[in-house]
Coordinates of C-alpha atoms in Angstrom, one line a residue:
X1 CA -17.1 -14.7 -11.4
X2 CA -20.3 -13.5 -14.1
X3 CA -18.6 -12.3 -17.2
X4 CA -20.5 -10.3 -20.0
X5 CA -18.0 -10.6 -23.1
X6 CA -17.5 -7.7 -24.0
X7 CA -14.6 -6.2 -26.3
X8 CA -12.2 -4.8 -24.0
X9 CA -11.8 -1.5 -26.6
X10 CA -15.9 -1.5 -25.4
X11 CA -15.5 -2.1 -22.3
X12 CA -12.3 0.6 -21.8
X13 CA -14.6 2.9 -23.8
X14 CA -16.7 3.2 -20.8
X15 CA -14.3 4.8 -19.0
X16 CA -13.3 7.2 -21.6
X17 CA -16.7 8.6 -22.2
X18 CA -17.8 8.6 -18.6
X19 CA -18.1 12.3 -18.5
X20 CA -21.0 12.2 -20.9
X21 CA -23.0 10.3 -18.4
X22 CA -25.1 10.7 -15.6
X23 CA -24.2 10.0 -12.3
X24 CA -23.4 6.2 -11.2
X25 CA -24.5 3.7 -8.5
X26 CA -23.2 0.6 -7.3
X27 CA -25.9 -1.2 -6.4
X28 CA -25.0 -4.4 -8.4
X29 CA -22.0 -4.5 -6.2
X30 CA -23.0 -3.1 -3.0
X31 CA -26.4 -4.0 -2.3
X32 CA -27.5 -5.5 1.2
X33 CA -27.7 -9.3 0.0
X34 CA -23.9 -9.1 -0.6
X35 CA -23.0 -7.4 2.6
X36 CA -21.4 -10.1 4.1
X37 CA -20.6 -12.6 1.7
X38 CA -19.0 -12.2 -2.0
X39 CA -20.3 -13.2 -4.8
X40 CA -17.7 -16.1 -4.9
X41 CA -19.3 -17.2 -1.6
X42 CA -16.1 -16.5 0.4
X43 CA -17.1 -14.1 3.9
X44 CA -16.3 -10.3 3.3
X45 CA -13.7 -8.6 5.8
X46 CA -14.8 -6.9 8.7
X47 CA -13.7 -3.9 10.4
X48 CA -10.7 -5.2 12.9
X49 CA -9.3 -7.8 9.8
X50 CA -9.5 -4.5 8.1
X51 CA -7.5 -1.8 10.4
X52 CA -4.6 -4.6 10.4
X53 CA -4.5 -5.0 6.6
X54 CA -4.3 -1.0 6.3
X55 CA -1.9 -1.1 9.4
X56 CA 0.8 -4.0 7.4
X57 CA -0.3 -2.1 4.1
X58 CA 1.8 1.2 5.3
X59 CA 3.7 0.0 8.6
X60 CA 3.5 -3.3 10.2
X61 CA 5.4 -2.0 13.2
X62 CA 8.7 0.4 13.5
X63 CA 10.8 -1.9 11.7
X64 CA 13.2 -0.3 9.4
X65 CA 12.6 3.6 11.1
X66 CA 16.1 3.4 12.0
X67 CA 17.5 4.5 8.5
X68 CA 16.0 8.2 9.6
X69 CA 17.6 8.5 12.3
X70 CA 20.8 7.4 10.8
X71 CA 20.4 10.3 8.2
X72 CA 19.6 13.2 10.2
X73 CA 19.7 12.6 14.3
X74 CA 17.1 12.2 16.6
X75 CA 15.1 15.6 16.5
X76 CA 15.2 15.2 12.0
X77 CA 13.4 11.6 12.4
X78 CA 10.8 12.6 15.1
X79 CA 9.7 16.1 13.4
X80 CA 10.1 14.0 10.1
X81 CA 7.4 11.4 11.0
X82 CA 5.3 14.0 12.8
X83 CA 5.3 16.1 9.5
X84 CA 4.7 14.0 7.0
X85 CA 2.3 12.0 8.5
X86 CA 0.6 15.3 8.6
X87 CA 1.4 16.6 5.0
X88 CA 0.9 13.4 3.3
X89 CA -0.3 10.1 5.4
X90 CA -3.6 12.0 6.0
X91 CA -4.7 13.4 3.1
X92 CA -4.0 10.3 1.4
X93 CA -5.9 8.5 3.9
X94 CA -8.6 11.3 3.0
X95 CA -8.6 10.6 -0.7
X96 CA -8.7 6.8 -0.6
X97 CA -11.5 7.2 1.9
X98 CA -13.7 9.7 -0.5
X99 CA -12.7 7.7 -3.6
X100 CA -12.9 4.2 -2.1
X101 CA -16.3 4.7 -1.0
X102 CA -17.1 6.5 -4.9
X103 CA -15.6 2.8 -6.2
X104 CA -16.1 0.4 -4.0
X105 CA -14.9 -2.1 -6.0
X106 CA -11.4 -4.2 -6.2
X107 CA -9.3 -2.4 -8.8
X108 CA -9.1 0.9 -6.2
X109 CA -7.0 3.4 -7.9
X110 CA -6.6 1.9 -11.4
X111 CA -10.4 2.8 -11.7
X112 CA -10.5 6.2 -9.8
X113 CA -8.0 7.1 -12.6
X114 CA -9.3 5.3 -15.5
X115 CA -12.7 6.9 -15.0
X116 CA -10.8 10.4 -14.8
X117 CA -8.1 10.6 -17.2
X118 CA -9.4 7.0 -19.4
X119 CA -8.0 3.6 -19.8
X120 CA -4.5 4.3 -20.9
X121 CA -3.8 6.0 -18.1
X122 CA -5.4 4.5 -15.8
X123 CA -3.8 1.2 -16.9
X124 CA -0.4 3.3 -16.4
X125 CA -1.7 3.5 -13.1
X126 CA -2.0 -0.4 -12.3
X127 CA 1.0 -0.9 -14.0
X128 CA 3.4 1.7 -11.7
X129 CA 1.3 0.5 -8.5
X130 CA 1.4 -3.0 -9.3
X131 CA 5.4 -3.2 -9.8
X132 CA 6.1 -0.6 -6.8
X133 CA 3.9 -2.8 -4.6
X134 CA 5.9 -5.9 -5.5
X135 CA 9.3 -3.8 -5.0
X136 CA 8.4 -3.3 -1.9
X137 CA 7.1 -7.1 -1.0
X138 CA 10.7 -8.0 -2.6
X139 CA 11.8 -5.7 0.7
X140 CA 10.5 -7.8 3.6
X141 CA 12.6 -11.5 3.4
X142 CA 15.5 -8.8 3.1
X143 CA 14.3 -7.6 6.7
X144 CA 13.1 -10.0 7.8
X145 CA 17.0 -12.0 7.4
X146 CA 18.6 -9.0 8.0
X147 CA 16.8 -9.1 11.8
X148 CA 17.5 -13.0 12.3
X149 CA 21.2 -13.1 10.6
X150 CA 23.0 -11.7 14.1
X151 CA 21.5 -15.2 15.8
X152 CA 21.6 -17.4 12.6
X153 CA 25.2 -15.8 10.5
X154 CA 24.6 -18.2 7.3
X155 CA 21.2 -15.9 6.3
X156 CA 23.6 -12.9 6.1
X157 CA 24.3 -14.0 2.2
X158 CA 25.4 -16.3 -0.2
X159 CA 23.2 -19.5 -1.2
X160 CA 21.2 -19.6 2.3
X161 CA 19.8 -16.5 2.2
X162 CA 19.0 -17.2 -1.3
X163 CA 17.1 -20.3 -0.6
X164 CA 16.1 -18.7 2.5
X165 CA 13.6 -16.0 0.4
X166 CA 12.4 -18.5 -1.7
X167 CA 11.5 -20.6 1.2
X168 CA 9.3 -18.2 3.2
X169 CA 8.3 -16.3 -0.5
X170 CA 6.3 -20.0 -1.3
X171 CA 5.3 -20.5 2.6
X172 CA 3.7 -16.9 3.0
X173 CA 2.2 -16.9 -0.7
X174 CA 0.2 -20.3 0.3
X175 CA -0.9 -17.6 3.4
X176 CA -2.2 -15.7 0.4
X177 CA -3.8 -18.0 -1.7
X178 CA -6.0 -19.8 1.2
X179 CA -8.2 -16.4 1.3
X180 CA -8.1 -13.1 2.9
X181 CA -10.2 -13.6 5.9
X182 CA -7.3 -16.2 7.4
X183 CA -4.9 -13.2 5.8
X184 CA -6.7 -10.2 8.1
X185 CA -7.0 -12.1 11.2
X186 CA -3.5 -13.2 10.8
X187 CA -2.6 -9.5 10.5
X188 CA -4.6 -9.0 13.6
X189 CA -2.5 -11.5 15.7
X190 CA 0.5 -10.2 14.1
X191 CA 0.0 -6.4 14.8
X192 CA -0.5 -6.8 18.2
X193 CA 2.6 -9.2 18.8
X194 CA 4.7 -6.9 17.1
X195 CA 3.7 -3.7 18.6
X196 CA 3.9 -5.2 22.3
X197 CA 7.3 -5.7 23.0
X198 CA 8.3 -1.8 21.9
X199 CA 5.4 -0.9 24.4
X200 CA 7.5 -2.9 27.0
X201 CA 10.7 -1.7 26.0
X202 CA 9.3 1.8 25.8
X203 CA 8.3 1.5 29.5
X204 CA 11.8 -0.2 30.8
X205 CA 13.6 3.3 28.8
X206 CA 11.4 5.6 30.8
X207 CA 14.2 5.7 33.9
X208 CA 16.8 5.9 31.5
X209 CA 15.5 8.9 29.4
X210 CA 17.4 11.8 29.0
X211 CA 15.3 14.7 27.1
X212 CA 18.6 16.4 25.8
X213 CA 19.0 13.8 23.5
X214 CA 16.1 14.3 21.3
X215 CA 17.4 18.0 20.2
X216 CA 20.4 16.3 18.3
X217 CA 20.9 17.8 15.3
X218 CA 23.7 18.4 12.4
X219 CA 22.3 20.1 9.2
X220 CA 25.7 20.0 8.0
X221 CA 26.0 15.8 8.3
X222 CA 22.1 14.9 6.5
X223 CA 21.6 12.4 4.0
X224 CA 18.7 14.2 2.5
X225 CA 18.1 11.3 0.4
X226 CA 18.1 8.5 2.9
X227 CA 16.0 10.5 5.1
X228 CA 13.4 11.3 2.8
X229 CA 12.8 8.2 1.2
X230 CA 12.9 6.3 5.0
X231 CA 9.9 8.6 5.9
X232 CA 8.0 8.6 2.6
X233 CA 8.5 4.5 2.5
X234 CA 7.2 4.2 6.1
X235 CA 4.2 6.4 5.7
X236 CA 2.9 5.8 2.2
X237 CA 0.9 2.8 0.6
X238 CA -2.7 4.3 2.9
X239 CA -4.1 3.8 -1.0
X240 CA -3.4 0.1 -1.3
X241 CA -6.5 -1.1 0.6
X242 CA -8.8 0.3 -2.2
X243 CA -7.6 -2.6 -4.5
X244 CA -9.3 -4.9 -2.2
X245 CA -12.7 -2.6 -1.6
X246 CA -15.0 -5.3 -3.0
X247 CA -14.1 -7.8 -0.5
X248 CA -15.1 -6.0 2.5
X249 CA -17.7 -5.8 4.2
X250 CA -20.3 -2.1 4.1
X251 CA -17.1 -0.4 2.7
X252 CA -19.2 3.0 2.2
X253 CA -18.8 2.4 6.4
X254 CA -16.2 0.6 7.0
X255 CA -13.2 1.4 5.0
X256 CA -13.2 5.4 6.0
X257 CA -13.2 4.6 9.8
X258 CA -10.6 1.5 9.3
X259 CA -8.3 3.9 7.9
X260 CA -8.7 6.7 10.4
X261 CA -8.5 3.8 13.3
X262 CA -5.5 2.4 11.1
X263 CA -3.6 6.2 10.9
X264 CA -3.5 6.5 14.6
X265 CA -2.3 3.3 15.0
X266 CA 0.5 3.7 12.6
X267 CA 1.7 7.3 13.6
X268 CA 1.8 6.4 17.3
X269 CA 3.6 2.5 16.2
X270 CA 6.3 4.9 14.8
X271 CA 6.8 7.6 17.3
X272 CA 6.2 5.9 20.4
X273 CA 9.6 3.6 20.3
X274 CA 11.6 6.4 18.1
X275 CA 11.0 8.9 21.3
X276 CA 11.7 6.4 24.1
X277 CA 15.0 4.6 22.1
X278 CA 16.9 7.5 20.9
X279 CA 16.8 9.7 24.4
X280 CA 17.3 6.6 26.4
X281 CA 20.8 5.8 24.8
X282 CA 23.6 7.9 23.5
X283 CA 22.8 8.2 19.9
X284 CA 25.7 6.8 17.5
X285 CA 24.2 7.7 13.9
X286 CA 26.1 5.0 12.4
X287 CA 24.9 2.3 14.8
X288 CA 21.2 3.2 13.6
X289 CA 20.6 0.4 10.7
X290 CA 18.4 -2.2 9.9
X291 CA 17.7 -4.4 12.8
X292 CA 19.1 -1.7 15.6
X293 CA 15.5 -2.0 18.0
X294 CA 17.2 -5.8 18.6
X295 CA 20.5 -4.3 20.0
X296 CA 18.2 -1.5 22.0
X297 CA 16.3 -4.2 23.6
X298 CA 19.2 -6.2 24.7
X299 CA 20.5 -3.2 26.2
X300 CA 17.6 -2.0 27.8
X301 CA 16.0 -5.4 28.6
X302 CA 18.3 -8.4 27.9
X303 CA 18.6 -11.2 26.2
X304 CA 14.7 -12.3 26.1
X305 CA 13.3 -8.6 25.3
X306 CA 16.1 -8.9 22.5
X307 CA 14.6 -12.5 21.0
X308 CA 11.2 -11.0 21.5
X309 CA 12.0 -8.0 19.1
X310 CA 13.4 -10.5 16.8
X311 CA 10.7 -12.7 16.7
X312 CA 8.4 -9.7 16.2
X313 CA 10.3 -8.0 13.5
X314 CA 10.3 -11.8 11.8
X315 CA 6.4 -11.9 11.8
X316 CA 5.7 -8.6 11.4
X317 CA 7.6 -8.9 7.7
X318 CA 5.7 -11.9 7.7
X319 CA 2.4 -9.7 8.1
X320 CA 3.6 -7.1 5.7
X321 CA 4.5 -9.4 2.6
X322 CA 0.9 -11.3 3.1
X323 CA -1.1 -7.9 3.1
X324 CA 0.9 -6.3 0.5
X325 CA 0.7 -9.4 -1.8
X326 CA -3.5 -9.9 -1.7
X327 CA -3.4 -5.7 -2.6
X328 CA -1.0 -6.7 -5.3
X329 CA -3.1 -9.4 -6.6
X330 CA -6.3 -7.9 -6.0
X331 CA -5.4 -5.2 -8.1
X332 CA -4.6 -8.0 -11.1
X333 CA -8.4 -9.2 -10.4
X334 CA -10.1 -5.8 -10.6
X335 CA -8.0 -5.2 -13.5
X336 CA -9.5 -7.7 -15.0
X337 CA -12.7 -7.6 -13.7
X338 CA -13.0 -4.4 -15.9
X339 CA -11.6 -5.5 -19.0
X340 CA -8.5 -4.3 -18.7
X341 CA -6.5 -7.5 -18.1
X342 CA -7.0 -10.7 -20.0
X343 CA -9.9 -12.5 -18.5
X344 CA -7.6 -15.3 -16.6
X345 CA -6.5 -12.8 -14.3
X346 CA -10.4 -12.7 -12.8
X347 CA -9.7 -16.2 -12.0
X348 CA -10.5 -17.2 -8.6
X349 CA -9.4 -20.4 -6.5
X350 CA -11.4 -22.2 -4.4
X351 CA -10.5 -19.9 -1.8
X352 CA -12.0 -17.2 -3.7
X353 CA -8.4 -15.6 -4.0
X354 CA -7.3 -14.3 -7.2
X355 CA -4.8 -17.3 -8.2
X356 CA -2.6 -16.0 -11.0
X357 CA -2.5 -12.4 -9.8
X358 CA -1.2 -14.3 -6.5
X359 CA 1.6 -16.4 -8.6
X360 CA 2.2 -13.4 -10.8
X361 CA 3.0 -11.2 -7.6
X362 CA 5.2 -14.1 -6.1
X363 CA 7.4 -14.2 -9.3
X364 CA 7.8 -10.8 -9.4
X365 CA 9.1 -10.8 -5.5
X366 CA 11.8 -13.4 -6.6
X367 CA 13.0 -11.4 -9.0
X368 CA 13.6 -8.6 -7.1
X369 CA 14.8 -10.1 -3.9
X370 CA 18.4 -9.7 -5.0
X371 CA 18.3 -5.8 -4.4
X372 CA 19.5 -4.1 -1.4
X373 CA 17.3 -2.7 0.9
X374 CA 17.8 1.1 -0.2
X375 CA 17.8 0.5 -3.6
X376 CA 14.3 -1.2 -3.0
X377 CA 13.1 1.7 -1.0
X378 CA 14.0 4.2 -3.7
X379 CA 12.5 2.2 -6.8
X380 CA 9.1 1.6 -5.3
X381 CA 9.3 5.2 -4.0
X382 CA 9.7 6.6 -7.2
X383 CA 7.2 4.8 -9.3
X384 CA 4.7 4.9 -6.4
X385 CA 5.1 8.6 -6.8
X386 CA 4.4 8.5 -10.2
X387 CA 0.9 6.6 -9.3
X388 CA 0.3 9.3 -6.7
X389 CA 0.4 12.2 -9.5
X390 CA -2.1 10.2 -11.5
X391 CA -4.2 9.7 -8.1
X392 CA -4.5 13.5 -7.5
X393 CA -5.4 14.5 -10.8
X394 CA -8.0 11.9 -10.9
X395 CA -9.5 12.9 -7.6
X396 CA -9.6 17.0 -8.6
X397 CA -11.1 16.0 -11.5
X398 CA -13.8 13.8 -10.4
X399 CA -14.5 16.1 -7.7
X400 CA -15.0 19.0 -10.6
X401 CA -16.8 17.2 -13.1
X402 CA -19.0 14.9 -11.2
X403 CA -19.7 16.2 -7.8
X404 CA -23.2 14.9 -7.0
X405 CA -22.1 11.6 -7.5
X406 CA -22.7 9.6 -4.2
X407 CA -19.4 9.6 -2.0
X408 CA -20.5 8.0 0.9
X409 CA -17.8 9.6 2.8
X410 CA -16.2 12.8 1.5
X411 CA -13.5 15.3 2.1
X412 CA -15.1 18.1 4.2
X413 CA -13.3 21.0 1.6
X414 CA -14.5 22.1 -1.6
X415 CA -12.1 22.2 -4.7
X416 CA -10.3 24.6 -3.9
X417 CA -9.2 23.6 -0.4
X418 CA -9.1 19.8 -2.0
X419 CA -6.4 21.4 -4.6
X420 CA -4.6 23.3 -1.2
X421 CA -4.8 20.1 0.9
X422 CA -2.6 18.4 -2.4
X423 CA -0.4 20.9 -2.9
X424 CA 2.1 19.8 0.4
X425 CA 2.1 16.0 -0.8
X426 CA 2.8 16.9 -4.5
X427 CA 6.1 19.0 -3.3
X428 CA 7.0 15.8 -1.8
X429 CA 6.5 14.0 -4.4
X430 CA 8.7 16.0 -6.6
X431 CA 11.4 16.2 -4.4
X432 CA 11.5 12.8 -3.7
X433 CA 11.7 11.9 -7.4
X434 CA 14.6 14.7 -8.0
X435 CA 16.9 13.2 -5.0
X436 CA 16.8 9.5 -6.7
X437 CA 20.1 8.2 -8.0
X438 CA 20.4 8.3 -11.9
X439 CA 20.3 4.4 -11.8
X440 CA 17.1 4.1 -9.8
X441 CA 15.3 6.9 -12.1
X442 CA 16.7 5.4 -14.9
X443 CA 15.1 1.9 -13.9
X444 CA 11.8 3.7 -12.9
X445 CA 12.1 5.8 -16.0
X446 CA 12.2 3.0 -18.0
X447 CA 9.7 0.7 -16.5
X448 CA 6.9 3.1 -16.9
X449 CA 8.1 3.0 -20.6
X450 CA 7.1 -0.5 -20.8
X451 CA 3.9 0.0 -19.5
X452 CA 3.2 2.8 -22.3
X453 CA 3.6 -0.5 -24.9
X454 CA 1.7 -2.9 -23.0
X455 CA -1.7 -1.3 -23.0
X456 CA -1.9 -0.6 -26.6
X457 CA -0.1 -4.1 -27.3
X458 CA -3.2 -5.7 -25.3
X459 CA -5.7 -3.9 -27.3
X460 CA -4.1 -5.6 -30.5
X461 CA -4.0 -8.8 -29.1
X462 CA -7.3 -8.7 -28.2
X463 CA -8.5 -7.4 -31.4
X464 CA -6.6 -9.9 -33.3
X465 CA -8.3 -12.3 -30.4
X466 CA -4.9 -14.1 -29.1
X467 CA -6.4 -13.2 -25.6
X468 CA -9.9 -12.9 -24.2
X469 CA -11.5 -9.9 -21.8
X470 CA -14.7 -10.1 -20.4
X471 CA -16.0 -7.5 -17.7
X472 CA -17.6 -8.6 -14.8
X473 CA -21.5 -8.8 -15.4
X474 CA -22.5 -7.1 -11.4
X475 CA -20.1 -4.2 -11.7
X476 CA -22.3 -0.9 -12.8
X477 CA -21.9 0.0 -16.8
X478 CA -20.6 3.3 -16.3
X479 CA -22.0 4.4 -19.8
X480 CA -26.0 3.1 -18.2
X481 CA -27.7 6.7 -17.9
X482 CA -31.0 4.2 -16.5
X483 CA -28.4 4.4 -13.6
X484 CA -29.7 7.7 -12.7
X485 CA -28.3 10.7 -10.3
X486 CA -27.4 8.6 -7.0
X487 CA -27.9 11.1 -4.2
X488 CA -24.9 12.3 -2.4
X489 CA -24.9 10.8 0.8
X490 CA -21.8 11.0 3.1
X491 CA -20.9 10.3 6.5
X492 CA -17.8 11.9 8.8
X493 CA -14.5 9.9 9.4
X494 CA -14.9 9.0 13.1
X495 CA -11.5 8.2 15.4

């Protein structure tokens, strides 16, 4: 990685006076020579890699749907992921697409928001993202054992399990450091073996369906809280891919059709199996937990369509934890690729990975493996929404005080439609964030505390020189008016 050293109170300074600039470009980052190959020398992702990271970055398969239907009956959970994929998985998918193609650049949302609102707040931003992103990673060897623990009873607790998540933490970490091409093509192999078997069991339910079943319903017997936060876990994250923007290849093309090919293939992933299983069989609420699609199978199918759920639901957690960790640690890098984070966090192995955000991410998981899995749904859910605020103001602002600046795909509505189309989401958001327990908003509350000590405490400790920031030399100086107006060229989101 090319440093300039600069000051990182000069470098975050960028950011805070951007609006007295002229419009950017990114040709330093962008331009045709780098298409296909960083400037590490590592091969830039591709569009199929790329569907299957954004696919594990929000769903990696209906594993863990159940919880909805457990909350509020079959008709609640379908409608549910009908709706919100409609009032939030889209537009976010819209926004990431518009500002990930502004930025292309690893960092993502910590420099949508920085460039909006300034460095303190968009540092807030990394911070909140960062830890909800490795709250939820801390969620999948909790899945993943809670699917294997019916055939193998010793990973239901105690000191296996415990050595158990450190075991495949390490194993799938390694995954992460050896680079993310092997990570997306992984992802690719995964996706498809995890999503085949509900395909097969989806056709094998098809005699057995009985359409009654799907209008079950008691308003009077909802878990509003469970419910919500199933469906917002499930269908959130579309934003996470922008941390990893500078590693793929032609994102101004790329990245907005990956996530519209990635958005079909998560809705339908969900709905598909939810619409087959629960008018197939009598729906018990209670029996519909974590791990339930492996009881459904070895109703509907067996024994072996029962193993082959397993299996998928192991490697499909497997997928999740690998695409979820390079976001986490990508993040780190772009961070500190901007000055932002001490320069050792722009520290590449090898593989051209970012090694300490990698080990940083993994330490964080093992901390947080100890939490249930709906206590880990509602902490990432509530500092993720917190992130998601900052996100939308960022991207009303941009679009008002820097419109012609080149968005090689944007949002077909102007501002005030773009304020409408955020409207729907940010209810969401605030209801999700009222129905949290006091203990999980105290936690959340609490955390994003810390992170309003650490940005100034990094400031002093680089002023006082006890750590050293450098910004990357190829990214474009945001303050450069010989940047000139870039012409606003877009192109449509094509499914």
């Amino acid at each position: 990685m090319i440093l300039r050293s600069t000051a990182v109170t000069r470098a975050n300074s960028a950011f805070l006076h951007m609006e007295d600039r002229v419009d950017f470009k990114y040709d330093g980052v962008n331009n045709e020579s780098k298409e296909r190959k960083g400037g590490h020398g590592i091969p830039k992702v591709s569009m199929v890699p790329l569907v299957f990271l954004i696919f594990y970055e929000v769903s990696g398969g209906p594993f863990g749907i159940e919880d909805s239907v457990k909350a509020a009956g079959p008709l609640l959970a379908i409608v549910g992921f009908l709706l919100f994929a409609l009032i939030w998985s889209i537009p976010e998918a819209l926004i990431t697409a518009e500002m990930g193609t502004m930025f292309p650049e690893n960092g993502g949302y910590v420099v949508w928001v920085s460039s909006a609102l300034g460095p303190f707040w968009g540092f807030q931003q990394g911070w909140a993202k960062w830890l909800s992103g490795v709250i939820d990673n801390a969620l999948y060897p909790v899945l993943f054992l809670d699917y294997v623990k019916s055939s193998i009873p010793a990973l239901g607790g105690g000191l296996p399990r415990t050595f158990a998540v450190l075991i495949l933490t390490v194993a799938l970490t390694y995954m992460n450091y050896r680079g993310l091409t092997i990570v997306g093509w992984v992802a690719v192999f995964l996706g498809v073996f995890s999503l085949l078997p509900f395909f097969v069991m989806g056709l094998i339910a098809i005699p057995h369906i009985e359409p009654s079943r799907w209008f079950e319903m008691d308003l009077d017997n909802v878990n509003w809280g469970l419910y919500l936060n199933t469906l917002f876990w499930n269908l959130n994250y579309w934003d996470s891919i922008s941390t990893l923007a500078g590693e793929v290849e032609n994102p101004k093309r790329t990245l907005p059709r990956a996530l519209s090919y990635a958005l079909v293939l998560v809705v339908g992933g969900y709905l598909y199996p939810l619409i087959t299983c629960t008018a197939a069989l009598p729906v018990v609420r209670e029996s519909w937990t974590d791990g339930y699609f492996s009881d459904i199978a070895k109703i509907l199918g067996g024994f072996w369509l029962h193993s082959w759920i397993q299996a998928a639901a192991a490697l499909s957690n497997m997928g999740n934890f690998v695409t979820e960790m390079s976001s986490d640690s990508y993040q780190l890098l772009g961070m500190a690729e901007r000055g932002m984070l001490p320069e050792f966090f722009g520290k590449r192995s090898r593989y051209g990975t970012p090694l300490i955000g990698i080990l940083f991410s993994a330490f964080g998981v093992v901390l947080l493996s100890w939490m249930s899995f709906q206590e880990i749904i509602a902490a990432e859910n509530y500092l993720y929404c917190f992130g998601m605020i900052l996100e939308f103001i960022a991207f009303i602002k941009l679009r008002m005080t820097h419109p012609s600046t080149s968005r090689p795909f944007r949002i077909p509505l102007g501002t005030v439609g773009s304020v409408l189309m955020i409207i729907p989401p940010t209810i969401l958001i605030v209801v999700v964030m009222v129905l949290a327990s006091f203990k999980v908003m105290a936690v959340s509350i609490l955390a994003v505390l810390v992170g309003f000590a650490l940005q100034p405490a990094l400031v002093y400790m680089e002023k006082k020189r006890w750590l050293r920031f450098s910004v990357r030399e190829d990214l474009p100086d945001l303050l450069d008016p010989s940047a000139g107006a870039a012409e606003d060229e877009t192109t449509p989101l094509v499914v």
